Coordinates of C-alpha atoms and ligand atoms in Angstrom, one line a residue:
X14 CA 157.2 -127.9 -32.1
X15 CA 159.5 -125.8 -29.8
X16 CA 158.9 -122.3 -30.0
X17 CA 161.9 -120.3 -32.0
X18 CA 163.4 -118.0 -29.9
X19 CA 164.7 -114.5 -31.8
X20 CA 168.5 -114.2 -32.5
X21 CA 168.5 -110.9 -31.0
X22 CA 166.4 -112.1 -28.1
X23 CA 168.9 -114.6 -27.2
X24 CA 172.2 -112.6 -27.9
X25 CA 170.6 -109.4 -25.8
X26 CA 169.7 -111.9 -22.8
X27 CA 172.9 -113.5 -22.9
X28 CA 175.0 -111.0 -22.7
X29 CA 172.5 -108.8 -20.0
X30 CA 173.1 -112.5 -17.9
X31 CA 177.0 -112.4 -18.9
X32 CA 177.0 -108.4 -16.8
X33 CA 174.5 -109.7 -14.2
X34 CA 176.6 -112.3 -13.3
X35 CA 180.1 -110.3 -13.4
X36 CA 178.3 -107.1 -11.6
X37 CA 177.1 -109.6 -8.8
X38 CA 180.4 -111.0 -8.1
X39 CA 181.9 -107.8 -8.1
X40 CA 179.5 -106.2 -6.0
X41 CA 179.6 -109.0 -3.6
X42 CA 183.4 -109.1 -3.5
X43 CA 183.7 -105.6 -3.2
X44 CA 181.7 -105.5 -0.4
X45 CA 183.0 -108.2 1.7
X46 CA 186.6 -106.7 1.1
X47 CA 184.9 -103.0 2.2
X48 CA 184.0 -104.7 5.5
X49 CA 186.2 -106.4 5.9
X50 CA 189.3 -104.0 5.8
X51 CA 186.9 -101.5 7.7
X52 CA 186.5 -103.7 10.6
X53 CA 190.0 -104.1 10.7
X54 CA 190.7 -100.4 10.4
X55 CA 188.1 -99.8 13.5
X56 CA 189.8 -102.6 15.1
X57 CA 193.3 -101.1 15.3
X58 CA 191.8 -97.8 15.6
X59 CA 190.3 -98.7 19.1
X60 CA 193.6 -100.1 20.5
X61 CA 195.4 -96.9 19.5
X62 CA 192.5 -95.0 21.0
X63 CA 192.4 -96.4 24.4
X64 CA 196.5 -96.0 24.4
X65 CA 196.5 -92.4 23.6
X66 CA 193.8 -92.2 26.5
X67 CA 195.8 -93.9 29.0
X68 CA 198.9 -91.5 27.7
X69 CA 196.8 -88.5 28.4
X70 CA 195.9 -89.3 31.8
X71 CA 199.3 -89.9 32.5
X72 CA 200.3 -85.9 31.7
X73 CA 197.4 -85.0 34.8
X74 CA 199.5 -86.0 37.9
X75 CA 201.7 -83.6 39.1
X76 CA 204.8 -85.4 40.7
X77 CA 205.9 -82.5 43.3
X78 CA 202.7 -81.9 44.9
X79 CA 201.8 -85.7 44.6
X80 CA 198.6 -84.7 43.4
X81 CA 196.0 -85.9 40.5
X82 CA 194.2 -83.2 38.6
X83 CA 191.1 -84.6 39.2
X84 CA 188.7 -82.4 37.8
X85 CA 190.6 -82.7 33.9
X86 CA 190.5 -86.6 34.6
X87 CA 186.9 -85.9 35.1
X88 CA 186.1 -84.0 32.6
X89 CA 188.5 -86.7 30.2
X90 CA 186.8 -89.8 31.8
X91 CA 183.4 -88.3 30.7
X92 CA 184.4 -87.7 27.3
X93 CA 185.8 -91.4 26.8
X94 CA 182.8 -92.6 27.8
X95 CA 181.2 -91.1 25.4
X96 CA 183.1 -92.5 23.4
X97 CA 182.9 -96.2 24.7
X98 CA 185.9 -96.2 26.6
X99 CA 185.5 -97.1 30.5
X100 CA 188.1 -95.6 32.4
X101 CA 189.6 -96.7 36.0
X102 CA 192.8 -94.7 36.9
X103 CA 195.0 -96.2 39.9
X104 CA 197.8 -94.6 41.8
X105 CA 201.1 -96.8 41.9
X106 CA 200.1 -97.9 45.7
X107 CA 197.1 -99.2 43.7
X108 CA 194.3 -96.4 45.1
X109 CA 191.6 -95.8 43.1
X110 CA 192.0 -91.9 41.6
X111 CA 189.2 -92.3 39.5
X112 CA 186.4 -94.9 38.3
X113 CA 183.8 -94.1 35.6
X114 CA 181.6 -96.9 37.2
X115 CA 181.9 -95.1 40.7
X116 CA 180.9 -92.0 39.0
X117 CA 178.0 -92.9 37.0
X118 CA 176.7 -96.0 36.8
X119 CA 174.1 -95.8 35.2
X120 CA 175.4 -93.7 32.6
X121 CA 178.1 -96.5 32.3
X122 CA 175.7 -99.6 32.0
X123 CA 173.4 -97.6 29.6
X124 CA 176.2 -96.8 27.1
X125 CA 178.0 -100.0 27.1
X126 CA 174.3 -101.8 27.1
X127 CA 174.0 -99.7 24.2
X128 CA 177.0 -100.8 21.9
X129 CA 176.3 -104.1 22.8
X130 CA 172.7 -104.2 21.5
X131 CA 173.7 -101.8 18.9
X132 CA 176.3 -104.9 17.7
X133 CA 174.8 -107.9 18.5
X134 CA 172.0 -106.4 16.1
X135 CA 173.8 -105.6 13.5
X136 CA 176.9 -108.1 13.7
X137 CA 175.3 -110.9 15.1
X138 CA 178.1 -112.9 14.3
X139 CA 180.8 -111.3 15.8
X140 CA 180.7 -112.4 19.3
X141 CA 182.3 -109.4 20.9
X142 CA 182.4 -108.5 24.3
X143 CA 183.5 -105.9 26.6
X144 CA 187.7 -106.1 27.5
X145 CA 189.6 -104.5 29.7
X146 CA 193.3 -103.5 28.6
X147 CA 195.6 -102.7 31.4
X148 CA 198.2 -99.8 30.7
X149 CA 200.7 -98.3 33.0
X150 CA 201.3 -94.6 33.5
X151 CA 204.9 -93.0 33.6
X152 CA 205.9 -89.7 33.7
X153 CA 209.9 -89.1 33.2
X154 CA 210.3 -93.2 33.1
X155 CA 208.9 -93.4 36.5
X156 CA 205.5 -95.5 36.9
X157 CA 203.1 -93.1 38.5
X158 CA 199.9 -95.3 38.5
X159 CA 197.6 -97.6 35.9
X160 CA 194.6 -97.4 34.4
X161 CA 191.9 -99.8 33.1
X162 CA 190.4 -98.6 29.9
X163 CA 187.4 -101.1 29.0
X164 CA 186.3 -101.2 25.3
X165 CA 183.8 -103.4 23.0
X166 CA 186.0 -105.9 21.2
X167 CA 187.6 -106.9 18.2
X168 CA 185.8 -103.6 17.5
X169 CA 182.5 -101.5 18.2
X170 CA 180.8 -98.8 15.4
X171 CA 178.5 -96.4 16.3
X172 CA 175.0 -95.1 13.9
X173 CA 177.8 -92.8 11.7
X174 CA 180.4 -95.7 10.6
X175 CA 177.5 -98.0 10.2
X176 CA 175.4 -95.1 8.3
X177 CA 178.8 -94.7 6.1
X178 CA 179.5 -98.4 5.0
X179 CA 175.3 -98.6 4.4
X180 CA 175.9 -95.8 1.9
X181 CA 178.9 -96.9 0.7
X182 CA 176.8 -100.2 -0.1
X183 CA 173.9 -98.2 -2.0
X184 CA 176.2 -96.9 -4.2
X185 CA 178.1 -99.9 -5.6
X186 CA 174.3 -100.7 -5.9
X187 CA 173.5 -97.9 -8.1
X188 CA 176.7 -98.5 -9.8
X189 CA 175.3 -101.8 -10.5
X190 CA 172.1 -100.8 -11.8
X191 CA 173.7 -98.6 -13.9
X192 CA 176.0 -101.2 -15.4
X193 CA 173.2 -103.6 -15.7
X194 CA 170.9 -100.9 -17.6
X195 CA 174.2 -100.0 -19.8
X196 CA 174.8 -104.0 -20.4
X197 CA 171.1 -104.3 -21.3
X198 CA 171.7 -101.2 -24.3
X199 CA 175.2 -102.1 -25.5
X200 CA 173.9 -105.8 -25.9
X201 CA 170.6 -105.1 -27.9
X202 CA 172.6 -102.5 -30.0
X203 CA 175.3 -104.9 -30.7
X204 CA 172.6 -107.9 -31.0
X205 CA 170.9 -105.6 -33.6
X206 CA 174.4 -105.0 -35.4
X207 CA 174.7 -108.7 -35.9
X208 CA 171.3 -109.4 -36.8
X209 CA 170.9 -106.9 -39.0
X210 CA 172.7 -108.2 -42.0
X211 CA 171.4 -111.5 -40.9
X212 CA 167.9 -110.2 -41.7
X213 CA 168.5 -108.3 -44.8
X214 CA 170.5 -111.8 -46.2
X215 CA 167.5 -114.2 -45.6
X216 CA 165.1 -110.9 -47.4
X217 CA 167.6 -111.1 -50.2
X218 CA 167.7 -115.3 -50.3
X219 CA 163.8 -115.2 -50.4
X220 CA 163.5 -112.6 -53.3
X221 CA 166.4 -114.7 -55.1
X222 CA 164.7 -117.6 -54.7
X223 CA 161.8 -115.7 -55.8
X224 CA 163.5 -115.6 -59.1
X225 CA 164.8 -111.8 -58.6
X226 CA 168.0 -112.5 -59.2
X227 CA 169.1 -108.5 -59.8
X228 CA 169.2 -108.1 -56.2
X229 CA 172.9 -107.4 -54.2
X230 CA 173.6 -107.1 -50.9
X231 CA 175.3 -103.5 -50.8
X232 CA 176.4 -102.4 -47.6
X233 CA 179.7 -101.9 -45.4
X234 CA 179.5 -104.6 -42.7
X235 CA 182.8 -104.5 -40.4
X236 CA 182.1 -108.2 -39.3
X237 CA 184.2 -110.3 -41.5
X238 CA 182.3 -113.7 -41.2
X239 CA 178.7 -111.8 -42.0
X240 CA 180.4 -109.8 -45.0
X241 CA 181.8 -113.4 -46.1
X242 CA 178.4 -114.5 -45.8
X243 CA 176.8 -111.6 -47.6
X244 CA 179.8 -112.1 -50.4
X245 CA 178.7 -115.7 -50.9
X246 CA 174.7 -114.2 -51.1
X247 CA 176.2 -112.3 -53.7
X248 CA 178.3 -114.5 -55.4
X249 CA 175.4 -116.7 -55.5
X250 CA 173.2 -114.3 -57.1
X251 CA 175.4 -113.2 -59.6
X252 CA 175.9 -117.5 -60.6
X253 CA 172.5 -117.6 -60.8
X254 CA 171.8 -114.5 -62.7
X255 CA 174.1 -115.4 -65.3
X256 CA 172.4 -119.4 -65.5
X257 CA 169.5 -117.1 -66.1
X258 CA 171.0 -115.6 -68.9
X259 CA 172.4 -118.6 -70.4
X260 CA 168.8 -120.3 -69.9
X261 CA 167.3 -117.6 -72.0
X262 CA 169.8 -117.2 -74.8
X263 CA 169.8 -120.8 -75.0
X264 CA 166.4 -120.7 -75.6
X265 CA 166.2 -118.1 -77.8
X266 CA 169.2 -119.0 -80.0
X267 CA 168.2 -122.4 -80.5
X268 CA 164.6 -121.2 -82.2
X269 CA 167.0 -118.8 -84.3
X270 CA 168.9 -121.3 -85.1
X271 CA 166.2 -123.7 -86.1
X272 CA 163.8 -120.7 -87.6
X273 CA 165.5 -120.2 -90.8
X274 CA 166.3 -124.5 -92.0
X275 CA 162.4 -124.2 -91.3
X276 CA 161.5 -121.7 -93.0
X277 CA 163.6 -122.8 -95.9
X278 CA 162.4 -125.8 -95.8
X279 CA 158.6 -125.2 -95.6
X280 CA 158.9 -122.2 -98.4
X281 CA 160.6 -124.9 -100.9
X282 CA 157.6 -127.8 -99.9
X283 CA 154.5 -125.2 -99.8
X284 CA 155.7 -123.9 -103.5
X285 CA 156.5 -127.4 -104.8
X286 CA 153.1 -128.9 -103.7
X287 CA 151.7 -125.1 -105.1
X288 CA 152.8 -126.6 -108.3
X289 CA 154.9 -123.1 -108.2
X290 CA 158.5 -124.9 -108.6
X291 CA 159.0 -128.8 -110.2
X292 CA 160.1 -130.9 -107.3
X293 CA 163.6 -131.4 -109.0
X294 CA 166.0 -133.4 -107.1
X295 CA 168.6 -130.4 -107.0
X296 CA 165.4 -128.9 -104.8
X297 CA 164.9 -132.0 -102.7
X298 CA 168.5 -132.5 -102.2
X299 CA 168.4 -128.8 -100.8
X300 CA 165.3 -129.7 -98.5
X301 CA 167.5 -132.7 -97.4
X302 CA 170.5 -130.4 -96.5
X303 CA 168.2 -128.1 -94.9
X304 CA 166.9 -131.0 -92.7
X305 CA 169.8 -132.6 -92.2
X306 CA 171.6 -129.1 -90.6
X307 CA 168.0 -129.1 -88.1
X308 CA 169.3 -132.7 -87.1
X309 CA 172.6 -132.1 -86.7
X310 CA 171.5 -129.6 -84.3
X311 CA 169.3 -131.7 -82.4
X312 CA 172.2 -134.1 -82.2
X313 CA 174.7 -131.6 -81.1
X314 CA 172.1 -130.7 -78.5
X315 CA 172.3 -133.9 -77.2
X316 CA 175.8 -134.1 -76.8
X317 CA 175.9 -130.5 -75.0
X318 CA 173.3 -131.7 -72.6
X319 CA 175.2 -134.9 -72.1
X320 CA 178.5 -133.6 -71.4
X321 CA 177.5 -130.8 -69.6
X322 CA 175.1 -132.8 -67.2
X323 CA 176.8 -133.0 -63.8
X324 CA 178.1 -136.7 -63.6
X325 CA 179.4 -136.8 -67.2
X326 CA 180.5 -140.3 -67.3
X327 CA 183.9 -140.9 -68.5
X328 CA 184.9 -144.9 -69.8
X329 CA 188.5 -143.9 -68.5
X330 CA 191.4 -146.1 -70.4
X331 CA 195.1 -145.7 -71.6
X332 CA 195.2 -143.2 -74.5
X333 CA 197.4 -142.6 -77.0
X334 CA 197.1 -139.1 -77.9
X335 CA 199.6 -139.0 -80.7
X336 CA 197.8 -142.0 -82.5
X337 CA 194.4 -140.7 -82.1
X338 CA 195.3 -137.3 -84.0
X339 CA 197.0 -139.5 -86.5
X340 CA 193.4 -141.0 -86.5
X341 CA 191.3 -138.0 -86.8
X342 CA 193.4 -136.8 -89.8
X343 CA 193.0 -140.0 -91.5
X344 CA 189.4 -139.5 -91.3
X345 CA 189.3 -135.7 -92.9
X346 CA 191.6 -137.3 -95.5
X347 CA 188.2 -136.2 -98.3
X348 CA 187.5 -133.3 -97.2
X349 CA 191.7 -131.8 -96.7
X350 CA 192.0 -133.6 -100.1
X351 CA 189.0 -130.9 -101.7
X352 CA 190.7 -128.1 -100.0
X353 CA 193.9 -129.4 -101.4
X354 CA 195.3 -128.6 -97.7
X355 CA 198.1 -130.4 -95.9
X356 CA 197.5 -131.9 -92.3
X357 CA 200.6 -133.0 -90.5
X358 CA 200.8 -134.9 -87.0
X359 CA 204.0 -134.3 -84.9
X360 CA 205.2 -135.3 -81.8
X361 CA 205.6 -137.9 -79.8
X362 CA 203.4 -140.5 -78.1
X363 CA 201.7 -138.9 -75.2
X364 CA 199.5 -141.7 -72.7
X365 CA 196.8 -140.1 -71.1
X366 CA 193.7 -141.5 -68.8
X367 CA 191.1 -140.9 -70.7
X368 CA 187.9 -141.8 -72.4
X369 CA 188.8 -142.2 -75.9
X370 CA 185.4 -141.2 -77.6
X371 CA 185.3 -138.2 -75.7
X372 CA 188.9 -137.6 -76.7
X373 CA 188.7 -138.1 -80.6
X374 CA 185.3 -136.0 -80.6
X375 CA 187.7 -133.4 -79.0
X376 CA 190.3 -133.5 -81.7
X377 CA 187.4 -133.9 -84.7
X378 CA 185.7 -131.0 -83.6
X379 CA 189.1 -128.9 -84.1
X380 CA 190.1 -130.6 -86.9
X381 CA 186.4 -129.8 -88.9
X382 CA 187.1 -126.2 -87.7
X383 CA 190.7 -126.0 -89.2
X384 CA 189.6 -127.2 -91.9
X385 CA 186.3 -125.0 -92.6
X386 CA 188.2 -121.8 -91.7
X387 CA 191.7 -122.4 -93.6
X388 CA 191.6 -121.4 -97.6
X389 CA 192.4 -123.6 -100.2
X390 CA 196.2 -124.7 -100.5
X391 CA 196.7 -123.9 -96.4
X392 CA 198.3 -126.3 -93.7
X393 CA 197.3 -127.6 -90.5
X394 CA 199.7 -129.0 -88.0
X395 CA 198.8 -131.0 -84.7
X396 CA 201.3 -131.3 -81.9
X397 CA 201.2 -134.1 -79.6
X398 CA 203.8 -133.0 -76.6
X399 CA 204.5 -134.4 -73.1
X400 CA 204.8 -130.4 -71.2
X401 CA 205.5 -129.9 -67.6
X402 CA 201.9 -129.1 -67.0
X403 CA 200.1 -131.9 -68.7
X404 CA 199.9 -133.9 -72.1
X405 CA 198.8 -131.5 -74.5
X406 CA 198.0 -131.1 -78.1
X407 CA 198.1 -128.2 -80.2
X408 CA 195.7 -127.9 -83.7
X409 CA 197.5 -125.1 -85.6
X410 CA 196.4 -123.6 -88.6
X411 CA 197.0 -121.1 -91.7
X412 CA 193.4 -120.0 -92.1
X413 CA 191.1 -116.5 -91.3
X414 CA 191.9 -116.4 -87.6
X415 CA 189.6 -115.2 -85.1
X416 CA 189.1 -111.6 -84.4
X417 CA 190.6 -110.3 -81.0
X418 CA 186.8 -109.4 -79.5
X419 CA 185.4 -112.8 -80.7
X420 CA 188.5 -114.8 -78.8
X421 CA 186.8 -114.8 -75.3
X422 CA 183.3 -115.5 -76.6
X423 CA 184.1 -118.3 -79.0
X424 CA 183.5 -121.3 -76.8
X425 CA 179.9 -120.0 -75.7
X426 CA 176.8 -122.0 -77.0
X427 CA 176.4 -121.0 -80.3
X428 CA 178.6 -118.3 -81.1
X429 CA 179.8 -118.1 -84.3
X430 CA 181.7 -115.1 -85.9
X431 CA 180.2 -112.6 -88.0
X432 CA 182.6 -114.1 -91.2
X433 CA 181.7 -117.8 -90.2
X434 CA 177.6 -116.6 -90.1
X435 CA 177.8 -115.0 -93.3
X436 CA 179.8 -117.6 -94.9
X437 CA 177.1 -120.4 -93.8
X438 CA 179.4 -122.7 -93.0
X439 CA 177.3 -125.0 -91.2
X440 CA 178.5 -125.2 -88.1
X441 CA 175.9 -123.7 -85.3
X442 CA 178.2 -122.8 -82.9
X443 CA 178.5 -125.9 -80.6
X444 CA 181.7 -127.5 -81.5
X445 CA 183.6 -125.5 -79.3
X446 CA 181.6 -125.9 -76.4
X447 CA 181.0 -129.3 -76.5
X448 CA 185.0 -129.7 -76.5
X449 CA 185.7 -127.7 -74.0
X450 CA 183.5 -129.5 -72.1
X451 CA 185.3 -132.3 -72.5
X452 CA 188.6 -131.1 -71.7
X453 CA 187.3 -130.1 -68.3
X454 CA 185.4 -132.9 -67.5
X455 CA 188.7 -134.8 -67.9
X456 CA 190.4 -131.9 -65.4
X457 CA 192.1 -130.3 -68.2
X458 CA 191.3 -126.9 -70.6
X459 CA 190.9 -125.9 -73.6
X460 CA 192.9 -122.5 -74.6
X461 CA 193.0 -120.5 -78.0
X462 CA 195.3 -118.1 -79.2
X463 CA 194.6 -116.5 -82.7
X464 CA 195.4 -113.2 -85.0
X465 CA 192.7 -112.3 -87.7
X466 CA 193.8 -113.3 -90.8
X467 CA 197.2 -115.4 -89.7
X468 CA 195.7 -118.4 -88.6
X469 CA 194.5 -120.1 -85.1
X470 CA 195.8 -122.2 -82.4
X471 CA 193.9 -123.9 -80.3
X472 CA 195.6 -126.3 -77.0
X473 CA 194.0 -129.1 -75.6
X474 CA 195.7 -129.7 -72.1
X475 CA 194.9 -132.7 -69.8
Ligands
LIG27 P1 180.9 -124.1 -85.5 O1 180.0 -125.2 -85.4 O2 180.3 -122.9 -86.0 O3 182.3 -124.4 -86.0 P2 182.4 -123.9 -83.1 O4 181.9 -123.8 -81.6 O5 183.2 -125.0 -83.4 O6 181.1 -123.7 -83.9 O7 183.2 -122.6 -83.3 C1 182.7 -121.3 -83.0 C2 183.3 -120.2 -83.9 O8 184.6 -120.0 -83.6 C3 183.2 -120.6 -85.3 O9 181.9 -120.3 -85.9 C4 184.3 -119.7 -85.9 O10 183.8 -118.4 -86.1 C5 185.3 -119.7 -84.8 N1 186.4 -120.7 -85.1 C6 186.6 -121.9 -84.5 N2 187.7 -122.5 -84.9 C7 188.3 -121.6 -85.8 C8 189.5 -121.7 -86.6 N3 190.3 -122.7 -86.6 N4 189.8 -120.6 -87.4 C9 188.9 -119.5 -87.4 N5 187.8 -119.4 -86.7 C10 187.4 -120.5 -85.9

């Protein structure tokens, strides 16, 4: 397997190669352009040079006496050659005044053998050789002579311009090493930034999966794709720690919820076979009830797990919702009949895609609850209406209501108001959830609106 390579690692690397790269070209542009414009600079710099020397000679003849101030030109001549500059100076009947050659040869051939090594050594490209410009001398518009100034060309440097652009060099160098160091630093600091929060989410992932499902990511991150990410970690926690929750009340409530039909039920059986109590059937029956509630649990269970597990199948068909409540009342007809209560279905016929069972359970589960929580004499009413957001129908009734601090908890697993516990009404709590989770499994909800004491109403929209 290929070795991992550390996020930081790579990001610090990249962007210390991203600098290199840009420093390099820089450098190396900067450079050429340096040279470049500096050789030009020389270049034009020597023509003016030997120009201004062929003007000062001009100034040394003096036109009365017809005479060359030889001993200045001398003294001048020396001094270009120095320089570089070979001098000739001609009179206008073309008479040599005065030749540097004539004068010194040696001291000639050694400095121009000098600038020549000197170039060919360090511009071994440029191919320069010695040239000779020709440039008359006039003094009040009237030519008084010539002179020959020889030169290196394009251009010559001596050890100081070479020493200067070798310098100038070094320190674009040093500025590079510089950049390159400060690349290197802002890269790992800005790798580390990233990373960071990259490291602390996959700690927190591993002690969530680890079932530590308190922890939270708490910390200001100004990247807005890692705090998304840490949101999420969050987000996912908090999901989990409430499964968590539900897990363990689930558990919990079902053994309260099957403790005290067991209880009941062993007490009555361990006293009867005691001899304590007569087995009469009024104590059997109760025994049945007792078991029959532990059933119905079990049942409703069932259901809970079946709807609520992820791929709910639904047999999808045409149906009529108006009908089906018109159903459902038909079949409480015994029990609103005991409660002498009235049950009346209005509307119109609604058509919905739906899976009919489902459906009905839906409509008995609110129905068995208007019924169980409305006093005797009271009235129900069920709405079937087409509404601009869906088919819905509405269970209304007359009865106790729910209190305002019960409303948001009512269709939790097994929550039951404090009047519907005492009053043992049977029910364990699961009626609600199981229809809810109905109505959502067919894309709809399940709403409830109620006042304590007035009566409920409870909407099924699809
Ligand atoms: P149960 O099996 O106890 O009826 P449900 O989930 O159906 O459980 O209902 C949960 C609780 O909501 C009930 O115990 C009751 O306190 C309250 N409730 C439901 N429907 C009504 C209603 N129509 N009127 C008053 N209270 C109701």
């Amino acid at each position: 397997m290929k070795q991992k390579r550390r996020l930081s690692t790579q990001l610090s690397a990249g962007i210390a190669l991203l600098v290199l790269t840009t420093i390099f070209i820089i450098s190396l542009a900067a450079n050429l352009c340096i040279n470049y414009q500096f050789e030009k600079y020389m270049e034009a710099q020597q023509k003016n040079r030997s120009k201004d020397i062929a003007e000062g000679l001009s100034r040394q003849y003096d036109a009365d006496a017809d005479e060359w101030n030889l001993d200045y030109i001398h003294g001048y001549g020396m001094y270009a050659l120095n320089e570089g500059y070979i001098l000739k100076v001609y009179d206008k009947n073309h008479n040599m005044v005065w030749d540097a050659e004539n004068h010194d040869m040696t001291l000639c051939h050694q400095v121009m053998e000098n600038i020549r090594l000197r170039m060919e050594e360090n511009r071994p490209q440029l191919e320069g050789d010695f040239v000779t410009c020709r440039y008359d001398l006039e003094q009040s518009g009237e030519r008084i002579g010539y002179a020959e100034v020889s030169y290196y060309s394009p251009y010559y440097m001596d050890e100081d311009d070479f020493h200067f652009l070798e310098s100038l060099n070094q320190i674009l160098f040093v500025i590079g090493i510089l950049s390159i160091a400060g690349a290197v630093a802002a890269g790992m600091f800005l790798a580390r930034r990233i990373t960071k929060p990259i490291t602390k989410t996959m700690e927190l992932t591993r002690e969530i999966s680890e079932g530590n499902y308190t922890m939270r990511f708490e910390s200001d991150i100004r990247t807005k794709e890692l705090q998304d990410l840490t949101q999420s970690i969050n987000h996912m926690a908090n999901a989990l720690e409430e499964q968590e929750t539900l897990r363990k009340r689930l558990t919990t409530d079902v053994a309260h919820e099957l403790r005290t039909p067991l209880t009941n039920v062993s007490t009555h059986l361990e006293m009867m076979i005691e001899g304590v109590w007569e087995p009469t059937p009024e104590r059997l029956q109760n025994c049945y009830d007792e078991i029959g509630r532990i059933t119905g649990l079990v049942s409703d269970l069932e259901r809970l797990r079946q709807i609520e597990s992820e791929n709910l199948e639904l047999k999808k068909e045409p149906v009529n919702l108006f009908s089906l409540a018109q159903e459902v009342c038909a079949l409480f007809e015994a029990e609103l009949g005991e409660k002498h209560l009235s049950c009346q279905v209005e509307g119109e016929a609604v058509l919905v895609d739906g899976d009919k069972q489902r459906l009905q359970q839906v409509v008995v589960n609110l129905l068995s609850n208007a019924v169980k929580f409305t006093g005797v004499g009271g009235r129900i009413h069920i709405l079937v209406r087409n509404r601009e957001e869906g088919a819905a129908l509405v269970i209304e009734d007359n009865g106790i209501g729910i209190p305002k601090e019960d409303l948001p908890l009512i269709f939790e697993r097994f929550y039951r108001t404090d009047y519907s516990r005492s009053r043992k009404s049977g029910g364990a709590g699961i009626g609600l959830t199981i229809a809810k989770a109905i109505a959502q499994a067919h894309g709809g909800s399940l709403t409830v609106e109620s006042e304590e004491g007035k009566g409920s109403r409870f909407t099924l929209l699809l």
